[in-house]
Short mmCIF file of C-alpha atoms and ligand atoms in Angstrom, two decimals:
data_model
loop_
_atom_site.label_atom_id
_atom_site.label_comp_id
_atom_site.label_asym_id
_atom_site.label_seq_id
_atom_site.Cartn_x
_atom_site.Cartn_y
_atom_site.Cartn_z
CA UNK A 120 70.73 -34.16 174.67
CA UNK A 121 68.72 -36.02 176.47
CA UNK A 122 70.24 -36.71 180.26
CA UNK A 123 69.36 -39.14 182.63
CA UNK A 124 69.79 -37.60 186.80
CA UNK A 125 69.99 -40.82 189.11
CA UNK A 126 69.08 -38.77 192.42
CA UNK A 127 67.56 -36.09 190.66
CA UNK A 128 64.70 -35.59 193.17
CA UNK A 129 67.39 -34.55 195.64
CA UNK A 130 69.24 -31.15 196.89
CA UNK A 131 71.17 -31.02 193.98
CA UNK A 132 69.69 -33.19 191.57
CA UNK A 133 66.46 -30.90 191.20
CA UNK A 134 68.46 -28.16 191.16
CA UNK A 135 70.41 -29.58 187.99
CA UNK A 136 67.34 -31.02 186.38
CA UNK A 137 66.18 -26.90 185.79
CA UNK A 138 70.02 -26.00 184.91
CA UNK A 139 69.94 -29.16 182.09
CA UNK A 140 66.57 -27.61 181.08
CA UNK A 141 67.99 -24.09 180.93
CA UNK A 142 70.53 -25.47 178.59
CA UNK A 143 68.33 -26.74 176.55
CA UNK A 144 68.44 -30.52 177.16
CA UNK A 145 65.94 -32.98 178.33
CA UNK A 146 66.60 -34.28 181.64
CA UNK A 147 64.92 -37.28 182.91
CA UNK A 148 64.64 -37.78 186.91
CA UNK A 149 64.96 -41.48 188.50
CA UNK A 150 65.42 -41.83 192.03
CA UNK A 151 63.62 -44.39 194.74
CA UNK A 152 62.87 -41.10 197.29
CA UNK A 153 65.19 -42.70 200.49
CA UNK A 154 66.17 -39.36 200.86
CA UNK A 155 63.98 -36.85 199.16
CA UNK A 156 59.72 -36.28 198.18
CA UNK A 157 58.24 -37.24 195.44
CA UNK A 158 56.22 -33.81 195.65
CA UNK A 159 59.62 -32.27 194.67
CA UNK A 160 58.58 -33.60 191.09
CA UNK A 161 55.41 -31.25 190.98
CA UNK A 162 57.39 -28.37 191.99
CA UNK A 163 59.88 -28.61 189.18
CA UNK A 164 57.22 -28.77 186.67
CA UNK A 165 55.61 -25.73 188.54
CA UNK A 166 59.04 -23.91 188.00
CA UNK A 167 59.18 -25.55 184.37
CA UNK A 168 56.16 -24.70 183.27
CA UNK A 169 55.62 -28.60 182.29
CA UNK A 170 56.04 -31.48 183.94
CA UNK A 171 59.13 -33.31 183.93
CA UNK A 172 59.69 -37.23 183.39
CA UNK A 173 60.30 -39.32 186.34
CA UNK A 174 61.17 -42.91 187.09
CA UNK A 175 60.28 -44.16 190.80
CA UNK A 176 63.22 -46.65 191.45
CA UNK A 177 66.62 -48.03 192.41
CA UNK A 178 69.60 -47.22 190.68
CA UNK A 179 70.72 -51.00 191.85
CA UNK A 180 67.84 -52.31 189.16
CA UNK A 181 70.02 -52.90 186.71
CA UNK A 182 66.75 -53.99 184.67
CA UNK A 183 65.01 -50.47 185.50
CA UNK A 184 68.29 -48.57 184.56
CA UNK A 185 68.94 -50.60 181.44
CA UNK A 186 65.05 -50.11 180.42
CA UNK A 187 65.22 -46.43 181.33
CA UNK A 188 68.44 -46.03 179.06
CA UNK A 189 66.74 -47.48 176.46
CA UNK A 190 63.09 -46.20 176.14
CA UNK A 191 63.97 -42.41 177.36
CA UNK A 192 67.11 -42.61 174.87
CA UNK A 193 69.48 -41.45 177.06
CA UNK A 194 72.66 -39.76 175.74
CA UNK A 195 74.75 -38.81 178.96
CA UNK A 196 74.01 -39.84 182.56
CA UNK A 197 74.61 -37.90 185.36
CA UNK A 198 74.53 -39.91 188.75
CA UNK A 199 73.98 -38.10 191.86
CA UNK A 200 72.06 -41.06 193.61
CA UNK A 201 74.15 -41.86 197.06
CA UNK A 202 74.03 -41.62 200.76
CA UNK A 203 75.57 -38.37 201.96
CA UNK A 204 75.66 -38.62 206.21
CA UNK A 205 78.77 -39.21 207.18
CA UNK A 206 78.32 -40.69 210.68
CA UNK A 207 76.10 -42.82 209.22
CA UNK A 208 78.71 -44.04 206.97
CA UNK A 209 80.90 -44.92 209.97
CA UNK A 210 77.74 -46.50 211.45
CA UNK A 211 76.80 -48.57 209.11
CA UNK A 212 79.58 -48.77 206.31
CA UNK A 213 78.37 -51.67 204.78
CA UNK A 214 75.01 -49.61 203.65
CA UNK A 215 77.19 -47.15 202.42
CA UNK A 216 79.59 -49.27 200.33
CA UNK A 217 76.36 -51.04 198.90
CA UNK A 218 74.66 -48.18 197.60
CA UNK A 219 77.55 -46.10 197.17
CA UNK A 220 80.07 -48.66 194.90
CA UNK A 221 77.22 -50.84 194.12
CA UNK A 222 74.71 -48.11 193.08
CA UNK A 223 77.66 -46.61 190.92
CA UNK A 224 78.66 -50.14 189.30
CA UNK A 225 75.36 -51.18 188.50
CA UNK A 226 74.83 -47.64 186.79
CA UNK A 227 78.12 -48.07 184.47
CA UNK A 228 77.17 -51.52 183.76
CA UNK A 229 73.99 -50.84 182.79
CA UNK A 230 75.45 -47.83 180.18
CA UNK A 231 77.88 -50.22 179.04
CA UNK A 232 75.18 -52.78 178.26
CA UNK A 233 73.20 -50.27 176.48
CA UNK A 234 75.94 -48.30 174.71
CA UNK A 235 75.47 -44.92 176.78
CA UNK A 236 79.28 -43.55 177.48
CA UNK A 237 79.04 -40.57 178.73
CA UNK A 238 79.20 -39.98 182.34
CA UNK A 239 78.94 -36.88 184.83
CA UNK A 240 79.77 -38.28 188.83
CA UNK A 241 79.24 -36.59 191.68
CA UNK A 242 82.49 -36.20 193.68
CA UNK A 243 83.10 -34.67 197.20
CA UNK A 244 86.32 -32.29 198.60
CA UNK A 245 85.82 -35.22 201.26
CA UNK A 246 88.61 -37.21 198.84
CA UNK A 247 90.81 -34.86 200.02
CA UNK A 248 91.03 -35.70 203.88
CA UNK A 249 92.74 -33.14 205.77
CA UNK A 250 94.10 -30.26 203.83
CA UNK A 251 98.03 -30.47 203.20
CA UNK A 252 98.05 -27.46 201.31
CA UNK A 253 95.61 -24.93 200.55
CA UNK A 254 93.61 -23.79 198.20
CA UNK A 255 93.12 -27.54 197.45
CA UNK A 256 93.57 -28.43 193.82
CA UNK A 257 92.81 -31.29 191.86
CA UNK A 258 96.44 -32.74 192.13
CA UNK A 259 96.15 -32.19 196.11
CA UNK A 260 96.94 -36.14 197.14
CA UNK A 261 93.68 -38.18 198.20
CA UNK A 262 92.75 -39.67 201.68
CA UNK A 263 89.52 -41.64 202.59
CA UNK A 264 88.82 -40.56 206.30
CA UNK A 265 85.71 -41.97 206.90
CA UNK A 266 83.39 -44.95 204.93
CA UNK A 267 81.22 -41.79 203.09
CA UNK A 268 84.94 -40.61 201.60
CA UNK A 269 86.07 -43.94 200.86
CA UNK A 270 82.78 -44.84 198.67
CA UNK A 271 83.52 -41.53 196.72
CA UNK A 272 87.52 -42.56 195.99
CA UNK A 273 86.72 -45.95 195.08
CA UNK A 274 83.94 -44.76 192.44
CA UNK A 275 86.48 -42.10 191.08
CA UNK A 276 89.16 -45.10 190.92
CA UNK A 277 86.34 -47.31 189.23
CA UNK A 278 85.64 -44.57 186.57
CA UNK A 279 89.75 -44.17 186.04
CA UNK A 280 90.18 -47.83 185.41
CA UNK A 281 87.09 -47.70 182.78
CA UNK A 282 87.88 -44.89 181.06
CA UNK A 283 91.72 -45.90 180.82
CA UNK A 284 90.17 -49.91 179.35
CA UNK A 285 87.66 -47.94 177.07
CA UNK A 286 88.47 -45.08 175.03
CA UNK A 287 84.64 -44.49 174.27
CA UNK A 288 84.02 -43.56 177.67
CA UNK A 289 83.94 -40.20 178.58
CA UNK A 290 83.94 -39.07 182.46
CA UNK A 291 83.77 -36.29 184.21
CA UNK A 292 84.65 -36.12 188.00
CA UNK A 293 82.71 -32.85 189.78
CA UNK A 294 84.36 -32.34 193.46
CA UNK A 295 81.44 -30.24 195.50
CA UNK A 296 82.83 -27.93 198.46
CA UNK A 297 79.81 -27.24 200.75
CA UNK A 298 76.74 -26.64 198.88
CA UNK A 299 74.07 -24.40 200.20
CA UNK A 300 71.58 -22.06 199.07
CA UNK A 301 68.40 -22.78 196.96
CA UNK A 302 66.56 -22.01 194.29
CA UNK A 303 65.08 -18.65 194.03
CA UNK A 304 61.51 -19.45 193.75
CA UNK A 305 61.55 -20.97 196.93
CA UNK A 306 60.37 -24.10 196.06
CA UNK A 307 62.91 -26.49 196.03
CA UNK A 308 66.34 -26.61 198.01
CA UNK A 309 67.37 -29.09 200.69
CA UNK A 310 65.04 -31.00 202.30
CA UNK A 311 66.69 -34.26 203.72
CA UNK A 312 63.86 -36.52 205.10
CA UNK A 313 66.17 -38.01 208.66
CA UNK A 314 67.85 -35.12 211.01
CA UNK A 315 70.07 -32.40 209.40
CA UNK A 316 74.05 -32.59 210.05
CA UNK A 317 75.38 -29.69 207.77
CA UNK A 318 75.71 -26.75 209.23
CA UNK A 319 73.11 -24.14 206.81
CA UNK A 320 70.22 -26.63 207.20
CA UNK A 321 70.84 -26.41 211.20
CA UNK A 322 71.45 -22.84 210.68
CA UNK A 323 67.66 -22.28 209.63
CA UNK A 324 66.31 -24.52 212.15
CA UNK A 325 67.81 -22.33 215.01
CA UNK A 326 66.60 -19.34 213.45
CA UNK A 327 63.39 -20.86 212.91
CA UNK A 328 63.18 -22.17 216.55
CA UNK A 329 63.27 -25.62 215.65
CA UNK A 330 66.35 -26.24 217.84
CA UNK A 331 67.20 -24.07 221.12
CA UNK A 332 70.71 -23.16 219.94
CA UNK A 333 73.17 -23.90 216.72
CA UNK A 334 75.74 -25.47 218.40
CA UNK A 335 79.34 -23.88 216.66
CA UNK A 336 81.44 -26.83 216.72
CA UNK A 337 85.18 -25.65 217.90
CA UNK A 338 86.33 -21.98 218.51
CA UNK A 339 90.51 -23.13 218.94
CA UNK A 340 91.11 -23.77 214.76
CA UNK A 341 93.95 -21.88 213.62
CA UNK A 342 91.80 -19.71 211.34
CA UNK A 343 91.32 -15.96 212.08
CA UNK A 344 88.30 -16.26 214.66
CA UNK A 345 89.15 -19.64 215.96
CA UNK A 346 86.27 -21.18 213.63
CA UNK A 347 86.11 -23.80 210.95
CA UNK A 348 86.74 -22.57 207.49
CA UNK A 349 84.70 -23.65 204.55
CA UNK A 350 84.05 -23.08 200.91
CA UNK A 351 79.69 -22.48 200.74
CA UNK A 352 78.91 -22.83 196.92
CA UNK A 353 75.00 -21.64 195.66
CA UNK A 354 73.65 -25.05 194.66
CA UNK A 355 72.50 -23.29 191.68
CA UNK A 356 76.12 -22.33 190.24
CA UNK A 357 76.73 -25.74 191.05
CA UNK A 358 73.75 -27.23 189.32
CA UNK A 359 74.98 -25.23 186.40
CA UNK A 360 78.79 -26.65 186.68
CA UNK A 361 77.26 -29.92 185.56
CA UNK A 362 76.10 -28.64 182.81
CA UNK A 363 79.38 -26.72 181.82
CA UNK A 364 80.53 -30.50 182.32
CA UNK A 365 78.04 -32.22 180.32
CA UNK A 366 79.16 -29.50 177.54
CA UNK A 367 82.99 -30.51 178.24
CA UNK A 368 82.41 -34.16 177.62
CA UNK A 369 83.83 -35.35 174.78
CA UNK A 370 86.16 -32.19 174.10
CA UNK A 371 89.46 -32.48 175.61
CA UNK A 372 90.69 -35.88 178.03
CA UNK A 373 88.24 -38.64 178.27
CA UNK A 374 88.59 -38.19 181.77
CA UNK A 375 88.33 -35.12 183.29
CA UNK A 376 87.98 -33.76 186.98
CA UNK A 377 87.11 -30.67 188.06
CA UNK A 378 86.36 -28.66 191.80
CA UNK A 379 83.36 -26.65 192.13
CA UNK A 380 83.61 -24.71 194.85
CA UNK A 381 83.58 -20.36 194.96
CA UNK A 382 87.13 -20.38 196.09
CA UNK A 383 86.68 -18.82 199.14
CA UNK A 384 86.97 -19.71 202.67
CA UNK A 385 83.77 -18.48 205.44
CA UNK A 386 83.99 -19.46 209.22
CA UNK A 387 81.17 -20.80 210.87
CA UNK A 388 80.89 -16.99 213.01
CA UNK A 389 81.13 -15.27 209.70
CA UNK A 390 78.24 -17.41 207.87
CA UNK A 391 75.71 -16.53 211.17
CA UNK A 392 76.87 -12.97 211.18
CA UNK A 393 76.05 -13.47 207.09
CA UNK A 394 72.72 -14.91 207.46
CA UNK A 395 71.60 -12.60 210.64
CA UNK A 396 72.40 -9.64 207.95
CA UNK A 397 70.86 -11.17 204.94
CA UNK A 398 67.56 -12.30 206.72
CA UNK A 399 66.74 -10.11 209.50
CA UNK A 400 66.20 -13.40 211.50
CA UNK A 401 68.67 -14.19 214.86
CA UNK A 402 70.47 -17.41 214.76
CA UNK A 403 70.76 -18.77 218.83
CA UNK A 404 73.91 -20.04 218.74
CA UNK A 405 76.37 -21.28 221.57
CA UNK A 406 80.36 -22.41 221.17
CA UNK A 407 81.03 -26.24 221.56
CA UNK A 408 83.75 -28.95 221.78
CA UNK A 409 84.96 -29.65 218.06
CA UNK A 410 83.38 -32.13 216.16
CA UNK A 411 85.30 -35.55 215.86
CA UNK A 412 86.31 -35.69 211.85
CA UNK A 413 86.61 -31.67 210.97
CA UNK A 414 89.57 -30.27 209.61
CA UNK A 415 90.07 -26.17 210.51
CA UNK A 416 90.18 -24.91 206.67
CA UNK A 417 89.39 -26.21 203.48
CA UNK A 418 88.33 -24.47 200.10
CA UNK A 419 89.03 -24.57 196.26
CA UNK A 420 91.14 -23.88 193.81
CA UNK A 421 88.99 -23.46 191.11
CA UNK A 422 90.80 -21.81 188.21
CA UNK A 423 90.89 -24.88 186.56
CA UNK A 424 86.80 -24.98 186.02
CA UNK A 425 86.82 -21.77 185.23
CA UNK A 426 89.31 -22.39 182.47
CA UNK A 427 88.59 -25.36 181.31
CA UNK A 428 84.72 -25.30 181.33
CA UNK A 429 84.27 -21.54 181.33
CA UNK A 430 82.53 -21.90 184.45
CA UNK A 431 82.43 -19.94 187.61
CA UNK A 432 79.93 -18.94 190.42
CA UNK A 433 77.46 -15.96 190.06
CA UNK A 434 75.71 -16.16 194.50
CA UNK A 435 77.57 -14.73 197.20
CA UNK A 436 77.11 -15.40 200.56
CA UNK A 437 74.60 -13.08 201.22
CA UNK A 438 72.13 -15.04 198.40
CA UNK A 439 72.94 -18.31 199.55
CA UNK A 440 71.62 -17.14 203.25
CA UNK A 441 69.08 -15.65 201.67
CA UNK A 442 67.66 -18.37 199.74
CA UNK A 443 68.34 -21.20 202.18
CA UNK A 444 66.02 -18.66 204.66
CA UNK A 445 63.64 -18.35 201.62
CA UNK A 446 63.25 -21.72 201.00
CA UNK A 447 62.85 -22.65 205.16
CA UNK A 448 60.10 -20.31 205.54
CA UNK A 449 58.13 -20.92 202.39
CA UNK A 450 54.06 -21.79 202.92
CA UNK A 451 53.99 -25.35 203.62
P1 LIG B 235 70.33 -35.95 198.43
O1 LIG B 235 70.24 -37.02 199.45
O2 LIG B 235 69.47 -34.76 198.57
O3 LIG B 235 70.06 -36.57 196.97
C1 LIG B 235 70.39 -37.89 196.65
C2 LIG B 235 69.15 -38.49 195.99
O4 LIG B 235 69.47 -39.82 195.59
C3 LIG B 235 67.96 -38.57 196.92
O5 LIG B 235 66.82 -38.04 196.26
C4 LIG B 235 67.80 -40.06 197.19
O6 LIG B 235 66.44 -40.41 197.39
C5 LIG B 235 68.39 -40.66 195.93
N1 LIG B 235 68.95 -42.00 196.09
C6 LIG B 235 69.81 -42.45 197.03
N2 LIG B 235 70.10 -43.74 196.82
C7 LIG B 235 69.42 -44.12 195.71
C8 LIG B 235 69.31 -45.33 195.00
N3 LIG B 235 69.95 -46.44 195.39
N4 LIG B 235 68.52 -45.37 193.89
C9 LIG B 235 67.85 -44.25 193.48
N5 LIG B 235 67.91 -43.08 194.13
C10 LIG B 235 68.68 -43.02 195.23
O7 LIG B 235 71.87 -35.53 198.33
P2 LIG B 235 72.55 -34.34 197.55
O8 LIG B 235 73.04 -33.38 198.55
O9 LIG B 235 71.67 -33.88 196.46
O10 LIG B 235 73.81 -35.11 196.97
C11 LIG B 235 73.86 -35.58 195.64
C12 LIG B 235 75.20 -36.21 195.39
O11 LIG B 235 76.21 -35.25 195.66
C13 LIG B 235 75.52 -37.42 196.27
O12 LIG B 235 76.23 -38.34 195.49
C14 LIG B 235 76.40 -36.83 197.36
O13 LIG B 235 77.27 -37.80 197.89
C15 LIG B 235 77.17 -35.79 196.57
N6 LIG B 235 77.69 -34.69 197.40
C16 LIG B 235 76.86 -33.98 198.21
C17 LIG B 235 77.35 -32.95 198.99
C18 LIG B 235 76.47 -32.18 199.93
O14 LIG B 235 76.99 -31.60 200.89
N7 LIG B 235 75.17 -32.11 199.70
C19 LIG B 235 78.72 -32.65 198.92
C20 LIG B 235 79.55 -33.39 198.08
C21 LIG B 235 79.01 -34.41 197.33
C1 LIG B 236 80.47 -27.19 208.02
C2 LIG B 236 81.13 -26.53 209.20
C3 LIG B 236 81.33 -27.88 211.17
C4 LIG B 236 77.12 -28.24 212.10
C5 LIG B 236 80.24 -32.38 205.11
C6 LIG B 236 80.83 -33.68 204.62
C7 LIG B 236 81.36 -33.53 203.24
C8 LIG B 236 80.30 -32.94 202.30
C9 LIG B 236 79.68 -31.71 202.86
C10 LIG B 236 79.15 -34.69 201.16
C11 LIG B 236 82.11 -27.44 209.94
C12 LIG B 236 80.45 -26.69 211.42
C13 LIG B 236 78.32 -27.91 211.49
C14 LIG B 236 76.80 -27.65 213.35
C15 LIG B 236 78.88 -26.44 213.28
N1 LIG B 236 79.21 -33.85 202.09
N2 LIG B 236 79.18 -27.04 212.08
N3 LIG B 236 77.70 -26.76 213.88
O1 LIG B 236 81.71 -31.10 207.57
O2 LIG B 236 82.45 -29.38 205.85
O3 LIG B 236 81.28 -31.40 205.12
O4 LIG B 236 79.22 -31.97 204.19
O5 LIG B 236 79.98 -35.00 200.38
O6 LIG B 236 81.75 -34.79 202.83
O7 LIG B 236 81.87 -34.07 205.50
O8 LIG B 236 80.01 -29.69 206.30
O9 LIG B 236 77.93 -28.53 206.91
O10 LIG B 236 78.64 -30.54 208.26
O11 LIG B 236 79.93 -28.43 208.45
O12 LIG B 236 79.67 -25.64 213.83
O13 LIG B 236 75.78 -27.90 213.95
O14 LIG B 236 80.12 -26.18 210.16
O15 LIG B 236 82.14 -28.13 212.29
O16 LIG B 236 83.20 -26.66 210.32
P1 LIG B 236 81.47 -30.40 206.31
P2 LIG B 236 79.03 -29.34 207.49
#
């Protein structure tokens, strides 16, 4: 097949666009670099051996996606293109909704136009709002708390209400837990071009020097050392849980949803005392107020992936430190 990756110069585009490859598909990159390099293009092909096709625009075109559907032949799309921060998103919500919604519409209505029905979108545990039970299924109830979560719910509604009109759709919804890690050559993994707010990228940077101290926001959670719980996925097992999606398309419901997440819960203390182990490298670090937003706990139930799409993760913690510090330190 051939697959088009809206975003796929980002974190976990490129890291999909080898997986697709791996598969043995074709994927085809377009993305308008807000948030990523265009050198990341080069170092795919470096990993691939060739280089890899890329279109340099706007997923908002709906000229330049219709075109791209067309002349590339695309068979399945999978659309990763969005803005991620969420304090931006309570900054600036209309920037969000725009690119968000509008990015997403424009996408579908440029598939419909051309015929192209089959659909991979990239979801976020964010739906989920704070955690009323846990592990947190896919039939856990949904809560936009914040712009960023309320762009993903009203895409996922949007896809629900087009599948239900349109039998020849076919969607899958991927929810991502906290993605991490990188790949192992060390030449791609995340590289966001404005200031880091997840907590491995800030990990590095304090082990690196880059920042005086990691700040650990909140040490009073009800979790077993008083830190924020959450469920760090390799971006690589998750790269390849799109393709166990892509696969999944088209067998089964015509809409299908899925978490990909490892299952298991790691405090913010036990992901430095992971990364001091699996790098060598000391992480300054000093205990703060909580941040406004976080929830103590959440992480996946993910025996339905693994079930239903004969998926599940191959890293443990001790790789994902370990490439994330790979990738961090590579020659630049
Ligand atoms: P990223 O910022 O690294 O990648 C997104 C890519 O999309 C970037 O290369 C950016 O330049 C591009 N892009 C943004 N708007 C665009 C537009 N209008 N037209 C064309 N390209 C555009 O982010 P990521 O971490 O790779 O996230 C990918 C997707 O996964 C996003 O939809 C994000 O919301 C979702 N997600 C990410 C996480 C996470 O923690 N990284 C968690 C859950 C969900
Ligand atoms: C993880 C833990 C922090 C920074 C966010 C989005 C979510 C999804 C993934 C896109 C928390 C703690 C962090 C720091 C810290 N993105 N932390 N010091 O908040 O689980 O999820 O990214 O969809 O929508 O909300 O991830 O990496 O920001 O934080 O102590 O300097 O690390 O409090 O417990 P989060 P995160």
């Amino acid at each position: 097949m051939r697959i088009l990756l809206t975003g796929g110069a980002g974190y976990i585009g490129s890291h999909t666009a080898l997986a697709v490859l791996d598969a043995g598909h074709e994927p085809v990159l377009l993305d308008n670099f807000s948030n990523s390099v265009p050198d990341v293009v080069d170092r795919l092909g470096e990993i691939a051996g060739r280089p890899l096709t890329i279109v340099n625009g706007d997923v908002r075109d709906p000229g330049l996606v219709r075109s791209t559907l067309a002349a590339e032949r695309i068979d399945a799309v999978i659309h990763f293109a969005a803005s991620k921060a969420v304090a931006e998103s309570v900054a600036d919500p209309l920037s969000y909704y725009a690119n968000n919604v509008g990015g997403t519409l424009a996408v579908l209505e440029a598939m419909e136009a051309e015929g192209v029905r089959s659909f991979v979108f990239s979801s976020s545990a964010t739906v989920y709002g704070g955690p009323q039970r846990l592990p947190l299924d896919e039939d856990h109830p949904t809560q936009a708390v914040n712009p960023y979560g309320q762009t993903k719910l009203m895409c996922e509604n949007m896809l629900m209400d087009l599948v239900r009109a349109d039998r020849g759709w076919r969607a899958s919804i991927l929810r991502y837990f906290n993605p991490v890690g990188a790949h192992s050559s060390g030449l791609i993994g995340e590289e966001p071009t404005g200031i880091p707010n997840n907590l491995m990228p800030l990990v590095t940077r304090a082990a690196l020097g880059e920042i005086d101290r990691l700040q650990v926001y909140g040490t009073d959670y009800p979790t077993p050392d008083g830190t924020a719980v959450r469920d760090y996925i390799h971006v690589v097992d998750l790269a390849r849980g799109h393709v166990a999606a892509l696969d999944a398309l088209g067998k089964g419901e015509a809409l299908q949803l899925y978490n990909l997440g490892t299952g298991r819960g790691t405090s913010v203390l036990e992901l430095i005392a992971a990364f001091v182990q699996a790098t060598g490298a000391s992480v300054p670090h000093v205990t703060a107020a909580r941040r406004p937003g976080d929830v103590a706990a959440m992480y996946a139930a993910v025996g339905k992936a693994e079930r239903e799409l004969g998926w599940r993760t191959m890293h443990d913690l001790a790789q994902m430190c370990a490439d994330s510090w790979r990738f961090a330190t590579r020659p630049k």
